[in-house]
Coordinates of C-alpha atoms and ligand atoms in Angstrom, one line a residue:
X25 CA 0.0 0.0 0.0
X26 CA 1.4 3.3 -1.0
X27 CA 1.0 5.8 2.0
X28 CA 1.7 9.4 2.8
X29 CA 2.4 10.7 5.7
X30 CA -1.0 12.8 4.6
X31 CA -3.1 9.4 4.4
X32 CA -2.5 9.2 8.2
X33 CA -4.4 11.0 11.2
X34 CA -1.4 13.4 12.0
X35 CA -2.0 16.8 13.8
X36 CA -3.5 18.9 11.1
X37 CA -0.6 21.7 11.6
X38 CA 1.7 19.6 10.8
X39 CA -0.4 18.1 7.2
X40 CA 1.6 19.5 4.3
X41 CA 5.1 20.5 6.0
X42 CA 9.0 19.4 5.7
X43 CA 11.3 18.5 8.7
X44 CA 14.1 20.3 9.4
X45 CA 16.3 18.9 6.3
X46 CA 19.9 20.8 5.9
X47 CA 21.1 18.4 2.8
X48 CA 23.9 16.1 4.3
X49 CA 25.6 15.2 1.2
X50 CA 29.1 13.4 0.2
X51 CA 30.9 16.1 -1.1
X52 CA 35.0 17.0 -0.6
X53 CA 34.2 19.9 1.4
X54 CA 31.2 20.5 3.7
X55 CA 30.8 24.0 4.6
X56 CA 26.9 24.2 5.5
X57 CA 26.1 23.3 9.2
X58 CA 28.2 25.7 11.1
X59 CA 29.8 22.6 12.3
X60 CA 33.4 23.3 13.7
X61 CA 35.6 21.8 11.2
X62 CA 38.8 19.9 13.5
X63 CA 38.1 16.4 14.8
X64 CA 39.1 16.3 18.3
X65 CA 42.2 16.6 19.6
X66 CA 43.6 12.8 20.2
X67 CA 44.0 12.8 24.3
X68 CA 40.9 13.9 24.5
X69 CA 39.6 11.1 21.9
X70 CA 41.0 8.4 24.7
X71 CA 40.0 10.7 27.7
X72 CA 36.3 10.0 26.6
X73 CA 37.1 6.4 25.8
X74 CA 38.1 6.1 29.1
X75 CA 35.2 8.3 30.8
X76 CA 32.9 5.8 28.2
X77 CA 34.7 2.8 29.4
X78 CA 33.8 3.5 33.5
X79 CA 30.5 5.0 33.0
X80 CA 29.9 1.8 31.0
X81 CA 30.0 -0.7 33.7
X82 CA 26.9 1.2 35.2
X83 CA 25.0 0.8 32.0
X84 CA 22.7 -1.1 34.0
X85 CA 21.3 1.3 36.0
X86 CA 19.5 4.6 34.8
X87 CA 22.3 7.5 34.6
X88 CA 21.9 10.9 37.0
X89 CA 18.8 12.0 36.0
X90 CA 19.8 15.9 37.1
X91 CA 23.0 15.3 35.8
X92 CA 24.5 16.9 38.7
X93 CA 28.5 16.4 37.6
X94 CA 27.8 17.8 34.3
X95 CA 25.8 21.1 35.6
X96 CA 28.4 21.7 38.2
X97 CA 31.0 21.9 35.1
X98 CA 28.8 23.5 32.8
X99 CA 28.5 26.7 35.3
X100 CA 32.0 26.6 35.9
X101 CA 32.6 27.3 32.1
X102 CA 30.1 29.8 31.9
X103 CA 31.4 31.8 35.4
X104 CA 34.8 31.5 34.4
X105 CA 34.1 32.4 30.5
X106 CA 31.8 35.7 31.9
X107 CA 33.3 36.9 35.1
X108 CA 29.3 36.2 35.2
X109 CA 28.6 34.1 38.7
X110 CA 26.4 30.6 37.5
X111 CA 26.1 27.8 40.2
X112 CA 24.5 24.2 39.4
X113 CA 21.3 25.9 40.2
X114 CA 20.9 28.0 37.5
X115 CA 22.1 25.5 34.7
X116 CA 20.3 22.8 32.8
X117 CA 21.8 20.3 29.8
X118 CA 20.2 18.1 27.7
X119 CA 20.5 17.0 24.3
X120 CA 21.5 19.9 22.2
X121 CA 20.3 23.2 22.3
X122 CA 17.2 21.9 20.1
X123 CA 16.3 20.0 23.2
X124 CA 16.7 22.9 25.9
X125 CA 14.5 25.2 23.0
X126 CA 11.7 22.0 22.9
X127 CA 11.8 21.5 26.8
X128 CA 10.8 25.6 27.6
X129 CA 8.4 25.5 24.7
X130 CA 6.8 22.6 26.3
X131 CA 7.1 24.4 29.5
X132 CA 6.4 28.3 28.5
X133 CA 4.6 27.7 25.2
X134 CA 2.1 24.8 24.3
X135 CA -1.3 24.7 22.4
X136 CA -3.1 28.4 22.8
X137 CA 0.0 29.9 24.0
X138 CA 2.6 31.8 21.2
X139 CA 6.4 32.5 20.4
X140 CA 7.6 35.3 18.4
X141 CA 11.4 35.4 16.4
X142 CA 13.0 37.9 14.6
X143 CA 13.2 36.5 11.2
X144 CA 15.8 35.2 9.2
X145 CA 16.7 33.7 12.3
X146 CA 17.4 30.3 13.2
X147 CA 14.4 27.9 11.5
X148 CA 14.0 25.2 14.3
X149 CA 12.9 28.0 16.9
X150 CA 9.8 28.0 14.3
X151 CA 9.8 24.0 13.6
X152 CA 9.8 23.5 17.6
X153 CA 7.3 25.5 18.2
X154 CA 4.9 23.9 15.9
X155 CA 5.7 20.2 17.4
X156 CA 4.8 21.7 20.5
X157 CA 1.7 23.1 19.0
X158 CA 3.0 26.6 20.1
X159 CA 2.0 29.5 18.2
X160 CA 4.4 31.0 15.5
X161 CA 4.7 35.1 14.6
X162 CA 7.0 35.8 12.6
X163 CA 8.7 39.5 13.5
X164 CA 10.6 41.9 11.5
X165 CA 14.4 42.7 10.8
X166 CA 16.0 45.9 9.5
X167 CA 17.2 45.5 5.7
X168 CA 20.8 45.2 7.1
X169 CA 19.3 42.1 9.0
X170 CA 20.1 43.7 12.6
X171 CA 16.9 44.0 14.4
X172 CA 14.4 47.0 14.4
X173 CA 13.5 47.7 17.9
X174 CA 10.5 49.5 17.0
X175 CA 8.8 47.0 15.6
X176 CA 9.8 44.3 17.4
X177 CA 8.5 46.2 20.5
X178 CA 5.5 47.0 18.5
X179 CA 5.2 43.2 17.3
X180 CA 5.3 42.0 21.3
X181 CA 3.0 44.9 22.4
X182 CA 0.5 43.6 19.7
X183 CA 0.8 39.9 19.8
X184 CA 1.4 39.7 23.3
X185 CA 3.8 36.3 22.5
X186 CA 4.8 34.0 25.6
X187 CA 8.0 33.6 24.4
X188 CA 10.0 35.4 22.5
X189 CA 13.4 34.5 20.8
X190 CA 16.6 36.4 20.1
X191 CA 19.8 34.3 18.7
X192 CA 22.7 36.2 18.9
X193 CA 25.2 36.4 16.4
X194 CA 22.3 35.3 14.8
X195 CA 22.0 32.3 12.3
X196 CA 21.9 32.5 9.0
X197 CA 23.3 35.8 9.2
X198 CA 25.8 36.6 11.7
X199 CA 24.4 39.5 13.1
X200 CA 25.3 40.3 17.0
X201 CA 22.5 41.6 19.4
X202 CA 23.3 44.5 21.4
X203 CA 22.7 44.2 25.2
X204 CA 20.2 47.3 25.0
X205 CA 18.4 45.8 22.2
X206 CA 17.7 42.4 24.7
X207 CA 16.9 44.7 27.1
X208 CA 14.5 46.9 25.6
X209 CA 13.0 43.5 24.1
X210 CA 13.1 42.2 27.4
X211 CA 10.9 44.9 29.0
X212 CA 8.3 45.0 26.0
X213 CA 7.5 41.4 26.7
X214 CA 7.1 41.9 30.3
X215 CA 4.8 45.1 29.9
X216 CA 2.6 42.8 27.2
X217 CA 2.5 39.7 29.0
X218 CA 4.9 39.3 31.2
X219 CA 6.8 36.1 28.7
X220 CA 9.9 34.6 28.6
X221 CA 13.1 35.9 26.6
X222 CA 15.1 33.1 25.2
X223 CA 18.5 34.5 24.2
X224 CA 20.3 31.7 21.9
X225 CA 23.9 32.0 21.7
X226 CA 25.1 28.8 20.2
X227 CA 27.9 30.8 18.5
X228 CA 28.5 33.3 21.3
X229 CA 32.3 32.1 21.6
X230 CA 33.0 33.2 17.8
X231 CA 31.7 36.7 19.2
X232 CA 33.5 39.9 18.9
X233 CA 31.1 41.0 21.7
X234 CA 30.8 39.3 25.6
X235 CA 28.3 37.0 26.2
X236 CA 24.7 38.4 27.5
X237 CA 24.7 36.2 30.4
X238 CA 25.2 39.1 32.9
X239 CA 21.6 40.3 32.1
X240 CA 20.5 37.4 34.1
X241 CA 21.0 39.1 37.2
X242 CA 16.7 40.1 38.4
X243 CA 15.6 39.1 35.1
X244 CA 14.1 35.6 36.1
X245 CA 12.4 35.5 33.0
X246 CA 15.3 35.8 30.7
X247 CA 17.0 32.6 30.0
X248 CA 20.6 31.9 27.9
X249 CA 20.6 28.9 25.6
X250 CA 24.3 27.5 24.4
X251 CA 25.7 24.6 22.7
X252 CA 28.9 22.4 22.7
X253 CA 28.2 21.8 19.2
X254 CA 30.0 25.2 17.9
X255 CA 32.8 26.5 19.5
X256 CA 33.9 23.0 21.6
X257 CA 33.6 20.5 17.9
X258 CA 30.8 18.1 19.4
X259 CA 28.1 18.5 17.6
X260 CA 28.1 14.6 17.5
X261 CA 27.9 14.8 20.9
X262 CA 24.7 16.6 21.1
X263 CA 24.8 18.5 24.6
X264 CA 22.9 21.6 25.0
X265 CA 22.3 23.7 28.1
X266 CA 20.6 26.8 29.6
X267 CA 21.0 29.3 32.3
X268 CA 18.6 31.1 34.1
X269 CA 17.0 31.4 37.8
X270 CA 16.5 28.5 39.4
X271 CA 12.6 28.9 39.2
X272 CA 13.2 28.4 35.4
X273 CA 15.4 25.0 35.9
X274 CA 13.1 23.8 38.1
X275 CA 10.0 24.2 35.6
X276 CA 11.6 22.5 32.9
X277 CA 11.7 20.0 35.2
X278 CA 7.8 19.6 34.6
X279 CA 8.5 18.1 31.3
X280 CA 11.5 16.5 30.5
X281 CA 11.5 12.9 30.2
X282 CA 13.2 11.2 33.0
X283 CA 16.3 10.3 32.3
X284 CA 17.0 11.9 29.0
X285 CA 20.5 12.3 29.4
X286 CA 22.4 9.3 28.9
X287 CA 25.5 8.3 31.3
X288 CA 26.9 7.9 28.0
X289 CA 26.2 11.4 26.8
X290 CA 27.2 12.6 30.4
X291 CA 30.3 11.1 30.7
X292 CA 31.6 12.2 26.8
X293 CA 30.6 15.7 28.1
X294 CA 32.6 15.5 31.3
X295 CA 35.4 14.5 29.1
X296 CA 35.3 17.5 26.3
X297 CA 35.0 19.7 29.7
X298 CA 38.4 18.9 31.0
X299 CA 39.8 19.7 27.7
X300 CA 38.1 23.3 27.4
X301 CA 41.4 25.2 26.8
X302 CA 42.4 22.7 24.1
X303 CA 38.9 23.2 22.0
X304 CA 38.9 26.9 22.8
X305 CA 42.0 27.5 20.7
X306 CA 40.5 26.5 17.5
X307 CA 38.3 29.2 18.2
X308 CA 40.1 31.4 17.6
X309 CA 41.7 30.0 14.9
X310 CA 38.3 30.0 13.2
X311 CA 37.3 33.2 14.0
X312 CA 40.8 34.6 12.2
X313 CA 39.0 32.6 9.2
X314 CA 35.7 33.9 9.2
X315 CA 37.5 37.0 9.5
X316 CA 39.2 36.0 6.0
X317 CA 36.5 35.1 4.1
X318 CA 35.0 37.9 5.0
X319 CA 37.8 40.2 3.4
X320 CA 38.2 37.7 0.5
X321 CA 34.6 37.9 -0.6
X322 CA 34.4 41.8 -0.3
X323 CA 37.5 41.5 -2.2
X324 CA 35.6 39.6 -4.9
X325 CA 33.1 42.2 -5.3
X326 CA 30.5 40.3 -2.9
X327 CA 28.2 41.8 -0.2
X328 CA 28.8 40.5 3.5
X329 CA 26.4 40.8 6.4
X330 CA 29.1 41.8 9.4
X331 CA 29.1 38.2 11.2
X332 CA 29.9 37.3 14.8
X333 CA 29.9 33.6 14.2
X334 CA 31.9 31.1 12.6
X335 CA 30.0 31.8 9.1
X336 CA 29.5 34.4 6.6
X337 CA 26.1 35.6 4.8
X338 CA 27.1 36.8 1.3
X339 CA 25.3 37.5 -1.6
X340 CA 23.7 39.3 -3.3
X341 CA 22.2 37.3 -6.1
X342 CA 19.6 36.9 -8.6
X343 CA 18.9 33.4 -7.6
X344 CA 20.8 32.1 -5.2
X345 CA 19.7 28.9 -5.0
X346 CA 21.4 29.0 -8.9
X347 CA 25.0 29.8 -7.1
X348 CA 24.4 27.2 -4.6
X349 CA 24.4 24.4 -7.6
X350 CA 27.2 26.4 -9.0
X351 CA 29.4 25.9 -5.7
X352 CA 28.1 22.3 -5.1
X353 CA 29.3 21.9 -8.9
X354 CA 32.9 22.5 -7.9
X355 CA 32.5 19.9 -4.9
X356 CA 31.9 22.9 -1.9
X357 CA 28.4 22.5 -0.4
X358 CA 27.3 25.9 1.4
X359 CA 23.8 26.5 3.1
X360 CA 21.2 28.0 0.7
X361 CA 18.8 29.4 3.8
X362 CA 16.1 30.5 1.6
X363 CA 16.7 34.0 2.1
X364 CA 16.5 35.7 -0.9
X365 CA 19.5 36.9 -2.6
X366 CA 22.1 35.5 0.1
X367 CA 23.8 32.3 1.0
X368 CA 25.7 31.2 4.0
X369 CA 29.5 29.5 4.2
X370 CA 30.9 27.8 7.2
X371 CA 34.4 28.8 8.1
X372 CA 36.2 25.6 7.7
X373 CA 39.6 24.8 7.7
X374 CA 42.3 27.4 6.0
X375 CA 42.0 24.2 3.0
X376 CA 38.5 23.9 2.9
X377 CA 37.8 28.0 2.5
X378 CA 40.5 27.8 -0.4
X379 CA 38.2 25.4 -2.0
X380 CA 35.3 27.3 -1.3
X381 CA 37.1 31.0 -2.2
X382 CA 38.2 29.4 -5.9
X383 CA 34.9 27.9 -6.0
X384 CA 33.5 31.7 -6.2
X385 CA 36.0 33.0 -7.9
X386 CA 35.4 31.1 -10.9
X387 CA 32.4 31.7 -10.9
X388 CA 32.4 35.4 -10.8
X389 CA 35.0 35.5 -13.8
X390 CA 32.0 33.1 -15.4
X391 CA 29.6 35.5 -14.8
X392 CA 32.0 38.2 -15.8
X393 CA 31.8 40.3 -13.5
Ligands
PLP21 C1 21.1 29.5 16.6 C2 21.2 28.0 16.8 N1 20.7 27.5 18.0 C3 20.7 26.2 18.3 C4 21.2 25.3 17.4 C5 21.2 23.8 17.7 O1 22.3 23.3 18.2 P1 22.4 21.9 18.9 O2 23.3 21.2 18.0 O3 22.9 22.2 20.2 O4 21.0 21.3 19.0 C6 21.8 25.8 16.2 C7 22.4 24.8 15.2 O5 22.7 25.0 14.1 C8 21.7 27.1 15.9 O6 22.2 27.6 14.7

């Protein structure tokens, strides 16, 4: 029998729609997740083999279920990353940030209940909300892509969301959020509602800027979002975590399953933790790329949204999905977003960003221009 996934009873909002699908293709040089580009260093391949190894002969028994180890280092990294105080209290992990975005939509949002983002932004704040059959508005950017306070303001005054979402640097296009823009966000949704702020900075360490994490301080309805799939190289791993008051990490606890973090996951975690100052380098290694690309495609004639992250927006074009194919052609896949006119590049390795930089090059002496 031929079925569709139409021909079944699913949830009527979700009848006609596409998962999350970011093309994971084998090509030479991959340069469309934001995925940080260097394997792990080697000592700390066997320090989690060895972590995996003891945690292993407890496999029988259900890991920490409040992952108390893990929190405690988590907060450690963010207070000593900040100069921002975090204790074990105010920190909660689970699998990537998707899952810490899913658990306070569960929590904050939900059926009859809305989030707003400030789009293009990141496309799974919208996906998650409509598998938690939260409400989705869509709010307005500047045409530089920075975010017009105005209107945002006057979106949350008139929508009256329950959450609302700011990623900064922001994905697909780089773009840092100011502290005062957070802010003034941050008291708009409290004067309509009062909601919750989500601030996502999964690419906070590529930053030019410091980390918003001080604005926690009497904002209990602010939470920070971060990843160790960026700036540590683990998005294998898939560990995510948040920081907030310890109101808001003991709500999620209403619906997370029991559990969810695997002594596997835990213990691999632990492991990348001890090895912070090793990861952190490539950091900046990465960040003195995206910093090259950046000057190489200006160089070229392109137009560059200013990025705080380890990726570039450029464009503009007449069809950029047309480019896209172009670039894939010469065996470099980048991330067509679907904003008009622009695609987005990964800073890889100094190799890889060759690749891609010829890639365009050849392209534009194609086009002739
Ligand atoms: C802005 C933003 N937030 C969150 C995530 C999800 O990261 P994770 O791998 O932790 O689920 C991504 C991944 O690309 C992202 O771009």
């Amino acid at each position: 029998m031929n079925l569709g996934i139409d021909d079944l009873p699913v949830r009527d909002e979700l009848r006609g729609k596409s998962p999350y699908g970011a093309p994971q293709l084998d090509v030479p040089v991959r340069l469309n997740t934001n995925e940080n580009p260097y394997p792990l260093p080697e000592p700390l391949v066997e320090r989690i083999a060895e972590r995996v190894r003891e945690a292993a002969r407890d496999l029988n028994r259900y890991p920490d279920r409040d992952a108390v180890e893990l929190r405690t280092r988590l907060a450690e990294y963010l207070t000593d990353t900040s100069g921002y105080e975090v204790g074990l209290a105010n920190v909660w992990a689970a699998n990537g940030s998707n899952e810490v975005i899913q658990q306070l939509l569960q929590t904050f949002g939900g059926p009859g209940r809305s989030a707003i983002g400030f789009e293009p932004s990141y496309s799974m704040h919208g996906l998650i909300a409509r598998g938690t059959g939260t409400g989705w508005i869509s709010g307005p950017r500047h045409d530089d892509f920075t975010i017009d306070v105005a209107a945002a303001r006057k979106a949350i005054a008139e929508h009256r969301p329950d959450v609302v979402f700011v990623t900064t640097p922001n994905n697909p296009t780089g773009t840092a959020v100011p502290a005062e823009t957070v802010l003034a966000l941050y008291e708009a949704a409290q004067a309509a509602k009062p909601s919750m702020v989500i601030v996502d900075e999964a690419y906070i360490e590529f930053s030019h800027g410091d980390s918003l994490l001080p604005l926690l301080e009497d904002r209990p309805n602010l939470v920070v979002s971060r990843t160790m799939s960026k700036a540590f190289g683990a998005a294998g791993l898939r560990l995510g975590y948040l920081a907030a008051h310890p109101a808001v990490v003991d709500a999620v606890q209403l619906v997370r399953l029991p559990y969810h973090l695997s002594a596997v996951t835990q213990a691999t975690a632990l492991a990348a933790l001890e090895h912070t100052g090793t990861l952190l380098k490539y950091v900046e290694q990465l960040k003195g790329e995206r910093d090259r690309l950046v000057g190489e495609l200006l160089a070229l004639g392109y137009e560059v949204t200013a990025s705080d992250a380890n990726f570039v927006q450029f464009g503009r074009f007449d069809d950029a999905h047309d480019v896209w194919r172009k670039i894939l052609d010469r065996g470099v896949l980048v991330r067509d977003n679907g904003v008009p006119g622009w695609l987005r590049v990964t800073a890889g390795t100094p190799e890889e960003n060759d690749a891609f930089l010829d890639a365009v090059r050849e392209i534009k002496k194609e086009q002739g221009s």
